[in-house]
Coordinates of N, CA, C and O in Angstrom, one line a residue:
L4 N 15.2 3.6 14.2 CA 16.0 2.4 14.2 C 16.0 1.9 12.7 O 17.1 1.4 12.3
A5 N 14.9 1.9 12.0 CA 14.9 1.3 10.7 C 15.9 2.1 9.8 O 16.6 1.5 9.0
E6 N 15.9 3.4 9.9 CA 16.8 4.2 9.1 C 18.2 4.0 9.4 O 19.1 3.9 8.5
L7 N 18.5 3.8 10.7 CA 19.9 3.5 11.1 C 20.3 2.1 10.5 O 21.4 2.0 10.0
L8 N 19.5 1.1 10.6 CA 19.8 -0.2 10.1 C 20.0 -0.1 8.6 O 20.8 -0.8 8.0
Y9 N 19.1 0.7 7.9 CA 19.3 0.9 6.5 C 20.6 1.5 6.1 O 21.3 1.0 5.2
R10 N 21.0 2.5 6.9 CA 22.3 3.1 6.6 C 23.5 2.2 6.9 O 24.6 2.4 6.3
L11 N 23.3 1.3 7.8 CA 24.3 0.3 8.2 C 24.3 -0.9 7.3 O 25.0 -1.9 7.5
K12 N 23.5 -0.8 6.2 CA 23.4 -1.9 5.2 C 22.9 -3.2 5.8 O 23.3 -4.3 5.4
Q13 N 22.1 -3.1 6.8 CA 21.4 -4.3 7.4 C 20.0 -4.4 6.9 O 19.0 -4.2 7.6
G14 N 19.9 -4.7 5.6 CA 18.6 -4.7 4.9 C 17.5 -5.5 5.5 O 16.4 -5.0 5.6
D15 N 17.7 -6.7 5.9 CA 16.6 -7.5 6.4 C 16.1 -7.0 7.7 O 14.9 -6.9 7.9
K16 N 17.0 -6.5 8.6 CA 16.5 -5.9 9.8 C 15.8 -4.6 9.6 O 14.8 -4.3 10.2
A17 N 16.3 -3.8 8.6 CA 15.7 -2.5 8.3 C 14.3 -2.7 7.8 O 13.4 -2.0 8.1
K18 N 14.1 -3.7 6.9 CA 12.8 -4.0 6.3 C 11.8 -4.3 7.4 O 10.7 -3.8 7.4
L19 N 12.2 -5.1 8.4 CA 11.3 -5.5 9.5 C 10.9 -4.2 10.2 O 9.7 -4.0 10.5
H20 N 11.8 -3.3 10.5 CA 11.5 -2.1 11.3 C 10.7 -1.1 10.5 O 9.9 -0.4 11.0
F21 N 11.0 -1.0 9.2 CA 10.2 -0.1 8.3 C 8.7 -0.6 8.3 O 7.8 0.2 8.4
E22 N 8.5 -1.9 8.1 CA 7.2 -2.5 8.1 C 6.5 -2.3 9.5 O 5.3 -2.0 9.5
L23 N 7.2 -2.5 10.5 CA 6.6 -2.2 11.9 C 6.2 -0.8 12.0 O 5.1 -0.4 12.5
F24 N 7.1 0.2 11.5 CA 6.7 1.6 11.6 C 5.5 1.9 10.8 O 4.6 2.6 11.2
I25 N 5.4 1.3 9.6 CA 4.2 1.5 8.8 C 3.0 1.1 9.5 O 2.0 1.8 9.5
A26 N 3.0 -0.1 10.1 CA 1.9 -0.6 10.8 C 1.5 0.3 11.9 O 0.3 0.6 12.2
L27 N 2.4 0.8 12.7 CA 2.1 1.7 13.8 C 1.7 3.1 13.3 O 0.8 3.8 13.8
G28 N 2.4 3.6 12.2 CA 2.2 4.9 11.7 C 0.9 5.1 11.0 O 0.3 6.2 11.1
Q29 N 0.3 4.0 10.4 CA -1.0 4.1 9.8 C -2.1 4.5 10.8 O -3.1 5.1 10.4
E30 N -1.9 4.3 12.0 CA -2.9 4.6 13.0 C -2.9 6.1 13.3 O -3.8 6.6 13.9
H31 N -1.9 6.9 12.8 CA -1.8 8.3 13.1 C -2.2 9.2 11.9 O -2.0 10.4 11.9
G32 N -2.6 8.6 10.8 CA -3.0 9.3 9.6 C -2.1 10.4 9.1 O -0.9 10.1 8.9
D33 N -2.6 11.6 9.0 CA -1.8 12.7 8.4 C -0.5 13.0 9.2 O 0.5 13.5 8.6
L34 N -0.5 12.8 10.5 CA 0.7 13.1 11.3 C 1.9 12.3 10.8 O 3.0 12.8 10.9
A35 N 1.6 11.1 10.4 CA 2.7 10.2 10.0 C 2.9 10.2 8.5 O 3.8 9.5 8.0
F36 N 2.2 11.0 7.7 CA 2.2 10.9 6.2 C 3.6 10.9 5.7 O 4.0 10.0 4.9
R37 N 4.4 11.9 6.0 CA 5.8 12.0 5.3 C 6.7 10.8 5.7 O 7.5 10.4 5.0
Y38 N 6.5 10.3 7.0 CA 7.3 9.2 7.4 C 6.8 7.9 6.8 O 7.7 7.0 6.5
L39 N 5.5 7.8 6.5 CA 5.0 6.6 5.8 C 5.6 6.6 4.3 O 6.0 5.5 3.8
I40 N 5.6 7.8 3.7 CA 6.1 7.9 2.3 C 7.6 7.5 2.4 O 8.1 6.7 1.5
H41 N 8.3 8.0 3.3 CA 9.7 7.7 3.4 C 10.0 6.2 3.6 O 10.8 5.6 3.0
S42 N 9.2 5.6 4.5 CA 9.3 4.1 4.8 C 9.0 3.3 3.5 O 9.8 2.4 3.2
H43 N 8.0 3.6 2.8 CA 7.7 2.9 1.6 C 8.8 3.1 0.5 O 9.1 2.2 -0.2
S44 N 9.3 4.3 0.5 CA 10.5 4.6 -0.5 C 11.7 3.7 -0.1 O 12.3 3.2 -1.0
R45 N 12.0 3.6 1.2 CA 13.1 2.8 1.6 C 12.9 1.3 1.3 O 13.8 0.6 0.9
L46 N 11.6 0.9 1.5 CA 11.3 -0.5 1.2 C 11.4 -0.8 -0.3 O 11.8 -1.9 -0.7
V47 N 11.1 0.2 -1.2 CA 11.3 0.1 -2.6 C 12.8 -0.1 -2.9 O 13.2 -1.0 -3.7
A48 N 13.6 0.8 -2.3 CA 15.0 0.7 -2.5 C 15.6 -0.7 -2.1 O 16.4 -1.3 -2.8
L49 N 15.2 -1.1 -0.9 CA 15.6 -2.4 -0.4 C 15.2 -3.6 -1.3 O 15.9 -4.5 -1.6
A50 N 13.9 -3.5 -1.8 CA 13.4 -4.5 -2.8 C 14.2 -4.5 -4.1 O 14.5 -5.6 -4.6
E51 N 14.6 -3.3 -4.6 CA 15.4 -3.2 -5.8 C 16.7 -3.9 -5.6 O 17.2 -4.6 -6.4
E52 N 17.3 -3.7 -4.4 CA 18.6 -4.3 -4.1 C 18.5 -5.9 -4.1 O 19.4 -6.6 -4.4
D53 N 17.4 -6.3 -3.6 CA 17.1 -7.8 -3.4 C 16.5 -8.4 -4.7 O 16.2 -9.6 -4.7
D54 N 16.2 -7.6 -5.7 CA 15.5 -8.1 -6.9 C 14.2 -8.7 -6.5 O 13.7 -9.7 -7.1
N55 N 13.5 -8.1 -5.5 CA 12.2 -8.6 -5.1 C 11.1 -7.7 -5.8 O 10.7 -6.6 -5.3
E56 N 10.7 -8.2 -7.0 CA 9.8 -7.4 -7.8 C 8.4 -7.1 -7.1 O 7.8 -6.1 -7.2
Y57 N 7.9 -8.1 -6.3 CA 6.7 -8.0 -5.6 C 6.7 -6.8 -4.7 O 5.9 -5.9 -4.7
S58 N 7.7 -6.9 -3.8 CA 7.8 -5.8 -2.8 C 8.1 -4.4 -3.4 O 7.5 -3.4 -3.0
E59 N 8.9 -4.4 -4.5 CA 9.2 -3.2 -5.1 C 7.9 -2.5 -5.7 O 7.6 -1.4 -5.5
H60 N 7.1 -3.3 -6.4 CA 5.8 -2.8 -7.0 C 4.8 -2.5 -5.9 O 4.1 -1.5 -6.0
L61 N 4.7 -3.3 -4.9 CA 3.8 -3.1 -3.8 C 4.0 -1.8 -3.1 O 3.1 -0.9 -3.0
H62 N 5.2 -1.6 -2.7 CA 5.5 -0.4 -1.9 C 5.5 0.9 -2.7 O 5.1 2.0 -2.3
R63 N 5.9 0.8 -4.0 CA 5.9 1.9 -4.9 C 4.4 2.3 -5.1 O 4.0 3.4 -5.1
G64 N 3.6 1.2 -5.3 CA 2.1 1.5 -5.5 C 1.5 2.1 -4.3 O 0.7 3.0 -4.5
I65 N 1.8 1.6 -3.1 CA 1.2 2.2 -1.9 C 1.6 3.6 -1.8 O 0.8 4.5 -1.4
G66 N 2.9 3.8 -2.0 CA 3.4 5.2 -1.9 C 2.8 6.2 -2.8 O 2.4 7.3 -2.5
L67 N 2.6 5.7 -4.1 CA 1.9 6.6 -5.1 C 0.4 6.8 -4.7 O -0.1 7.9 -4.9
Y68 N -0.2 5.8 -4.1 CA -1.6 5.9 -3.7 C -1.7 6.9 -2.6 O -2.5 7.8 -2.6
L69 N -0.8 6.9 -1.6 CA -0.8 7.8 -0.5 C -0.5 9.3 -1.0 O -1.1 10.2 -0.6
L70 N 0.4 9.4 -2.0 CA 0.7 10.7 -2.6 C -0.6 11.2 -3.3 O -0.9 12.4 -3.2
G71 N -1.3 10.3 -4.0 CA -2.5 10.7 -4.6 C -3.6 11.2 -3.7 O -4.3 12.2 -3.9
C72 N -3.7 10.5 -2.5 CA -4.6 10.9 -1.5 C -4.3 12.3 -1.0 O -5.2 13.2 -0.8
R73 N -3.0 12.6 -0.8 CA -2.6 13.9 -0.3 C -2.8 15.0 -1.4 O -3.3 16.1 -1.1
R74 N -2.6 14.6 -2.7 CA -2.8 15.5 -3.8 C -4.2 16.0 -3.9 O -4.5 17.1 -4.4
T75 N -5.2 15.1 -3.5 CA -6.6 15.5 -3.6 C -6.9 16.7 -2.7 O -7.9 17.4 -3.0
E76 N -6.1 17.0 -1.7 CA -6.3 18.1 -0.8 C -5.5 19.3 -1.2 O -5.6 20.3 -0.5
E77 N -4.7 19.2 -2.2 CA -3.8 20.3 -2.6 C -4.2 20.9 -4.0 O -4.9 20.2 -4.8
T78 N -3.8 22.1 -4.3 CA -4.0 22.6 -5.6 C -2.8 22.2 -6.5 O -1.6 22.1 -6.0
V79 N -3.0 21.8 -7.7 CA -2.0 21.2 -8.6 C -1.4 22.4 -9.4 O -2.2 23.1 -10.1
G80 N -0.1 22.5 -9.3 CA 0.5 23.5 -10.1 C 0.9 23.0 -11.5 O 0.7 21.8 -11.8
P81 N 1.3 23.9 -12.4 CA 1.6 23.5 -13.8 C 2.8 22.5 -13.7 O 3.8 22.7 -13.0
G82 N 2.7 21.4 -14.5 CA 3.8 20.5 -14.6 C 3.7 19.4 -13.5 O 4.5 18.5 -13.5
E83 N 2.8 19.5 -12.5 CA 2.7 18.6 -11.4 C 1.7 17.5 -11.8 O 0.7 17.8 -12.5
L84 N 1.9 16.3 -11.3 CA 0.9 15.3 -11.5 C -0.4 15.5 -10.7 O -0.3 15.9 -9.6
T85 N -1.5 15.2 -11.4 CA -2.8 15.3 -10.7 C -3.0 14.1 -9.8 O -2.3 13.1 -9.9
A86 N -4.0 14.2 -8.9 CA -4.3 13.0 -8.1 C -4.7 11.8 -8.9 O -4.2 10.7 -8.6
E87 N -5.4 12.1 -10.0 CA -5.9 11.0 -10.8 C -4.7 10.3 -11.5 O -4.6 9.1 -11.6
A88 N -3.7 11.1 -11.9 CA -2.5 10.5 -12.5 C -1.7 9.6 -11.5 O -1.2 8.6 -11.9
L89 N -1.7 10.1 -10.3 CA -1.0 9.3 -9.2 C -1.7 8.1 -8.9 O -1.1 7.0 -8.8
F90 N -3.1 8.1 -8.9 CA -3.9 6.9 -8.7 C -3.7 5.9 -9.8 O -3.6 4.7 -9.6
C91 N -3.6 6.4 -11.0 CA -3.4 5.5 -12.2 C -2.0 4.8 -12.1 O -1.9 3.6 -12.4
R92 N -1.0 5.6 -11.8 CA 0.3 5.0 -11.6 C 0.3 4.0 -10.5 O 1.0 2.9 -10.6
A93 N -0.4 4.3 -9.4 CA -0.4 3.4 -8.2 C -1.1 2.1 -8.7 O -0.6 1.0 -8.4
A94 N -2.2 2.2 -9.4 CA -2.9 1.0 -9.8 C -2.1 0.2 -10.7 O -2.1 -1.1 -10.6
S95 N -1.3 0.8 -11.6 CA -0.4 0.0 -12.5 C 0.6 -0.7 -11.7 O 0.9 -1.9 -11.9
E96 N 1.3 -0.1 -10.7 CA 2.2 -0.8 -9.8 C 1.6 -1.9 -9.0 O 2.2 -3.0 -8.9
L97 N 0.4 -1.6 -8.5 CA -0.3 -2.6 -7.7 C -0.7 -3.8 -8.5 O -0.7 -4.9 -8.0
Q98 N -1.1 -3.6 -9.7 CA -1.4 -4.7 -10.6 C -0.2 -5.6 -10.9 O -0.3 -6.8 -10.9
K99 N 1.0 -4.9 -11.0 CA 2.2 -5.7 -11.2 C 2.5 -6.5 -9.9 O 2.9 -7.7 -10.0
A100 N 2.3 -5.9 -8.8 CA 2.5 -6.7 -7.5 C 1.5 -7.9 -7.4 O 1.9 -9.0 -7.1
R101 N 0.3 -7.6 -7.8 CA -0.7 -8.7 -7.8 C -0.3 -9.8 -8.7 O -0.5 -11.0 -8.5
A102 N 0.2 -9.4 -9.9 CA 0.6 -10.5 -10.9 C 1.8 -11.3 -10.3 O 1.9 -12.5 -10.6
E103 N 2.7 -10.7 -9.5 CA 3.8 -11.4 -8.9 C 3.3 -12.4 -7.9 O 3.8 -13.5 -7.8
R104 N 2.3 -12.0 -7.1 CA 1.8 -12.8 -6.0 C 0.3 -12.7 -6.0 O -0.3 -11.9 -5.2
P105 N -0.4 -13.5 -6.8 CA -1.9 -13.4 -6.9 C -2.6 -13.7 -5.7 O -3.8 -13.4 -5.6
D106 N -2.0 -14.4 -4.7 CA -2.7 -14.8 -3.5 C -2.5 -13.9 -2.3 O -2.9 -14.2 -1.2
E107 N -2.0 -12.7 -2.6 CA -1.8 -11.7 -1.5 C -2.9 -10.7 -1.5 O -3.3 -10.2 -2.6
A108 N -3.4 -10.4 -0.4 CA -4.5 -9.4 -0.2 C -4.1 -8.0 -0.3 O -4.9 -7.1 -0.7
R109 N -2.9 -7.7 0.2 CA -2.5 -6.3 0.3 C -2.5 -5.5 -1.0 O -3.1 -4.4 -1.0
P110 N -2.0 -6.0 -2.1 CA -2.1 -5.2 -3.3 C -3.5 -5.0 -3.8 O -3.9 -4.0 -4.3
C111 N -4.3 -6.0 -3.6 CA -5.8 -6.0 -4.0 C -6.5 -4.9 -3.1 O -7.4 -4.2 -3.7
L112 N -6.2 -4.8 -1.9 CA -6.9 -3.8 -1.0 C -6.5 -2.4 -1.5 O -7.4 -1.6 -1.6
Y113 N -5.3 -2.1 -1.8 CA -4.9 -0.8 -2.3 C -5.4 -0.6 -3.7 O -5.7 0.5 -4.1
L114 N -5.5 -1.6 -4.5 CA -6.1 -1.5 -5.9 C -7.6 -1.1 -5.7 O -8.0 -0.3 -6.5
Y115 N -8.3 -1.7 -4.8 CA -9.6 -1.4 -4.5 C -9.7 0.1 -4.3 O -10.6 0.8 -4.8
S116 N -8.9 0.6 -3.4 CA -8.9 2.0 -3.0 C -8.6 2.9 -4.2 O -9.3 4.0 -4.4
A117 N -7.6 2.6 -4.9 CA -7.2 3.4 -6.1 C -8.3 3.4 -7.1 O -8.7 4.5 -7.7
W118 N -8.9 2.2 -7.4 CA -10.0 2.2 -8.4 C -11.2 3.0 -7.9 O -11.9 3.7 -8.7
Q119 N -11.5 2.9 -6.6 CA -12.6 3.7 -6.0 C -12.3 5.2 -6.3 O -13.2 5.9 -6.7
R120 N -11.1 5.6 -6.0 CA -10.8 7.1 -6.2 C -10.9 7.5 -7.7 O -11.1 8.6 -7.9
L121 N -10.7 6.5 -8.6 CA -10.8 6.8 -10.0 C -12.2 6.6 -10.6 O -12.4 6.8 -11.7
G122 N -13.1 6.2 -9.7 CA -14.5 6.1 -10.1 C -14.7 4.8 -10.9 O -15.7 4.7 -11.7
Q123 N -13.9 3.8 -10.8 CA -14.0 2.6 -11.5 C -14.6 1.5 -10.6 O -13.9 0.6 -10.0
G124 N -15.9 1.6 -10.5 CA -16.6 0.8 -9.5 C -16.5 -0.7 -9.7 O -16.3 -1.5 -8.7
S125 N -16.6 -1.2 -10.9 CA -16.6 -2.7 -11.1 C -15.1 -3.2 -10.9 O -15.0 -4.3 -10.3
A126 N -14.1 -2.5 -11.3 CA -12.7 -2.9 -11.1 C -12.5 -2.9 -9.6 O -11.8 -3.7 -9.0
A127 N -13.0 -1.9 -8.9 CA -12.8 -1.8 -7.4 C -13.5 -2.9 -6.7 O -12.9 -3.6 -5.8
A128 N -14.7 -3.3 -7.1 CA -15.4 -4.4 -6.5 C -14.7 -5.7 -6.7 O -14.6 -6.5 -5.8
A129 N -14.1 -5.9 -7.9 CA -13.4 -7.1 -8.2 C -12.1 -7.2 -7.3 O -11.8 -8.3 -6.8
A130 N -11.4 -6.1 -7.2 CA -10.2 -6.1 -6.3 C -10.6 -6.3 -4.9 O -9.9 -7.0 -4.2
L131 N -11.7 -5.8 -4.4 CA -12.1 -6.0 -3.1 C -12.5 -7.4 -2.8 O -12.1 -8.0 -1.8
R132 N -13.1 -8.1 -3.8 CA -13.5 -9.5 -3.6 C -12.2 -10.3 -3.5 O -12.1 -11.2 -2.7
Q133 N -11.2 -10.0 -4.3 CA -9.9 -10.7 -4.2 C -9.2 -10.5 -2.9 O -8.6 -11.4 -2.3
A134 N -9.2 -9.2 -2.4 CA -8.6 -8.9 -1.1 C -9.3 -9.7 0.0 O -8.6 -10.3 0.8
D135 N -10.6 -9.7 -0.1 CA -11.3 -10.5 1.0 C -11.0 -12.0 0.9 O -10.8 -12.7 1.9
R136 N -10.9 -12.5 -0.4 CA -10.7 -13.9 -0.6 C -9.3 -14.3 0.0 O -9.2 -15.4 0.5
H137 N -8.3 -13.5 -0.1 CA -7.0 -13.8 0.3 C -6.5 -13.3 1.7 O -5.4 -13.5 2.1
A138 N -7.4 -12.5 2.4 CA -7.1 -11.9 3.6 C -6.6 -12.8 4.7 O -5.7 -12.5 5.5
T139 N -7.2 -13.9 4.8 CA -7.0 -14.8 5.9 C -5.5 -15.3 6.0 O -4.9 -15.3 7.1
L140 N -4.9 -15.5 4.8 CA -3.5 -16.0 4.8 C -2.5 -15.0 4.4 O -1.4 -15.3 4.1
S141 N -2.9 -13.7 4.4 CA -2.0 -12.6 3.9 C -1.6 -11.7 5.1 O -2.4 -11.6 6.0
F142 N -0.4 -11.1 4.9 CA -0.1 -10.1 5.9 C -0.8 -8.8 5.6 O -0.8 -8.3 4.4
L143 N -1.6 -8.3 6.5 CA -2.2 -7.0 6.5 C -2.0 -6.4 7.8 O -2.0 -7.0 8.9
T144 N -1.7 -5.1 7.9 CA -1.6 -4.4 9.1 C -2.9 -4.3 9.8 O -4.0 -4.5 9.1
P145 N -3.0 -4.0 11.1 CA -4.3 -3.9 11.7 C -5.2 -2.8 11.1 O -6.4 -3.0 10.9
C146 N -4.6 -1.7 10.7 CA -5.3 -0.6 10.0 C -5.8 -1.1 8.7 O -7.0 -0.8 8.3
E147 N -5.0 -1.9 7.9 CA -5.5 -2.4 6.6 C -6.6 -3.4 6.8 O -7.5 -3.5 6.0
R148 N -6.5 -4.2 7.9 CA -7.6 -5.2 8.1 C -8.9 -4.5 8.4 O -10.0 -4.9 8.0
R149 N -8.8 -3.4 9.2 CA -10.0 -2.6 9.5 C -10.6 -2.0 8.2 O -11.8 -2.0 8.0
Q150 N -9.7 -1.4 7.3 CA -10.1 -0.9 6.1 C -10.8 -1.9 5.2 O -11.9 -1.6 4.6
L151 N -10.3 -3.1 5.2 CA -10.9 -4.2 4.4 C -12.3 -4.6 4.9 O -13.2 -4.7 4.2
L152 N -12.4 -4.7 6.3 CA -13.6 -5.0 6.9 C -14.7 -3.9 6.6 O -15.8 -4.2 6.2
Q153 N -14.3 -2.7 6.8 CA -15.2 -1.6 6.5 C -15.7 -1.6 5.0 O -16.8 -1.4 4.7
A154 N -14.7 -1.8 4.1 CA -15.1 -1.8 2.7 C -16.0 -3.0 2.4 O -17.0 -2.8 1.6
C155 N -15.7 -4.1 2.9 CA -16.6 -5.3 2.7 C -18.0 -5.1 3.2 O -19.0 -5.5 2.6
L156 N -18.1 -4.4 4.4 CA -19.4 -4.2 5.0 C -20.2 -3.1 4.2 O -21.5 -3.1 4.3
T157 N -19.6 -2.3 3.4 CA -20.3 -1.3 2.6 C -20.8 -1.9 1.3 O -21.5 -1.2 0.6
Q158 N -20.3 -3.0 0.9 CA -20.6 -3.6 -0.4 C -21.8 -4.6 -0.3 O -21.7 -5.5 0.6
P159 N -22.8 -4.4 -1.0 CA -23.9 -5.3 -1.0 C -23.5 -6.7 -1.5 O -22.6 -6.7 -2.4
R160 N -24.0 -7.7 -1.0 CA -23.6 -9.1 -1.4 C -22.2 -9.5 -1.1 O -21.7 -10.4 -1.7
L161 N -21.5 -8.8 -0.3 CA -20.1 -9.2 0.1 C -20.0 -9.1 1.6 O -20.1 -8.1 2.2
K162 N -19.8 -10.3 2.2 CA -19.6 -10.4 3.6 C -18.2 -10.9 3.8 O -17.7 -11.8 3.1
P163 N -17.4 -10.3 4.7 CA -16.1 -10.7 5.0 C -16.0 -12.2 5.2 O -16.8 -12.8 6.0
R164 N -15.0 -12.9 4.6 CA -14.8 -14.3 4.8 C -14.0 -14.6 6.1 O -14.0 -15.7 6.5
W165 N -13.3 -13.7 6.6 CA -12.4 -13.9 7.7 C -13.1 -13.4 8.9 O -13.2 -12.9 9.7

């Protein structure tokens, strides 16, 4: 439905359905991978049309992060980006999203994950604290809320605020 609405140039309705698909698709992990990437790509395109820099950077960052996660399981051919390069690009986009809306938890949660993958423990911990601080009033999918809770429970001296 989201794709149909996108093709019919009904951007606002398409955004809603892509976000809904992402929330549902995250529950299925690898089975939904390519559809999640597609949904984030469409949301980037819709954000570009609307001049919504936050959404553009957020969804590009999440998509790059997901591609980096997949790349860790693959062999990298010549000329292809490594997982680390994808995580670095994801972190850059997510930092831009966070700069646009510093009170949102979602970019911070994915920044935490990207920094963790890059072995940047202190940057990851700082991003996790920000995600936790803003989680109550931010949109997070149920899967993202579980990820945040699990991450907070693994950190000494950090208990979820929500």
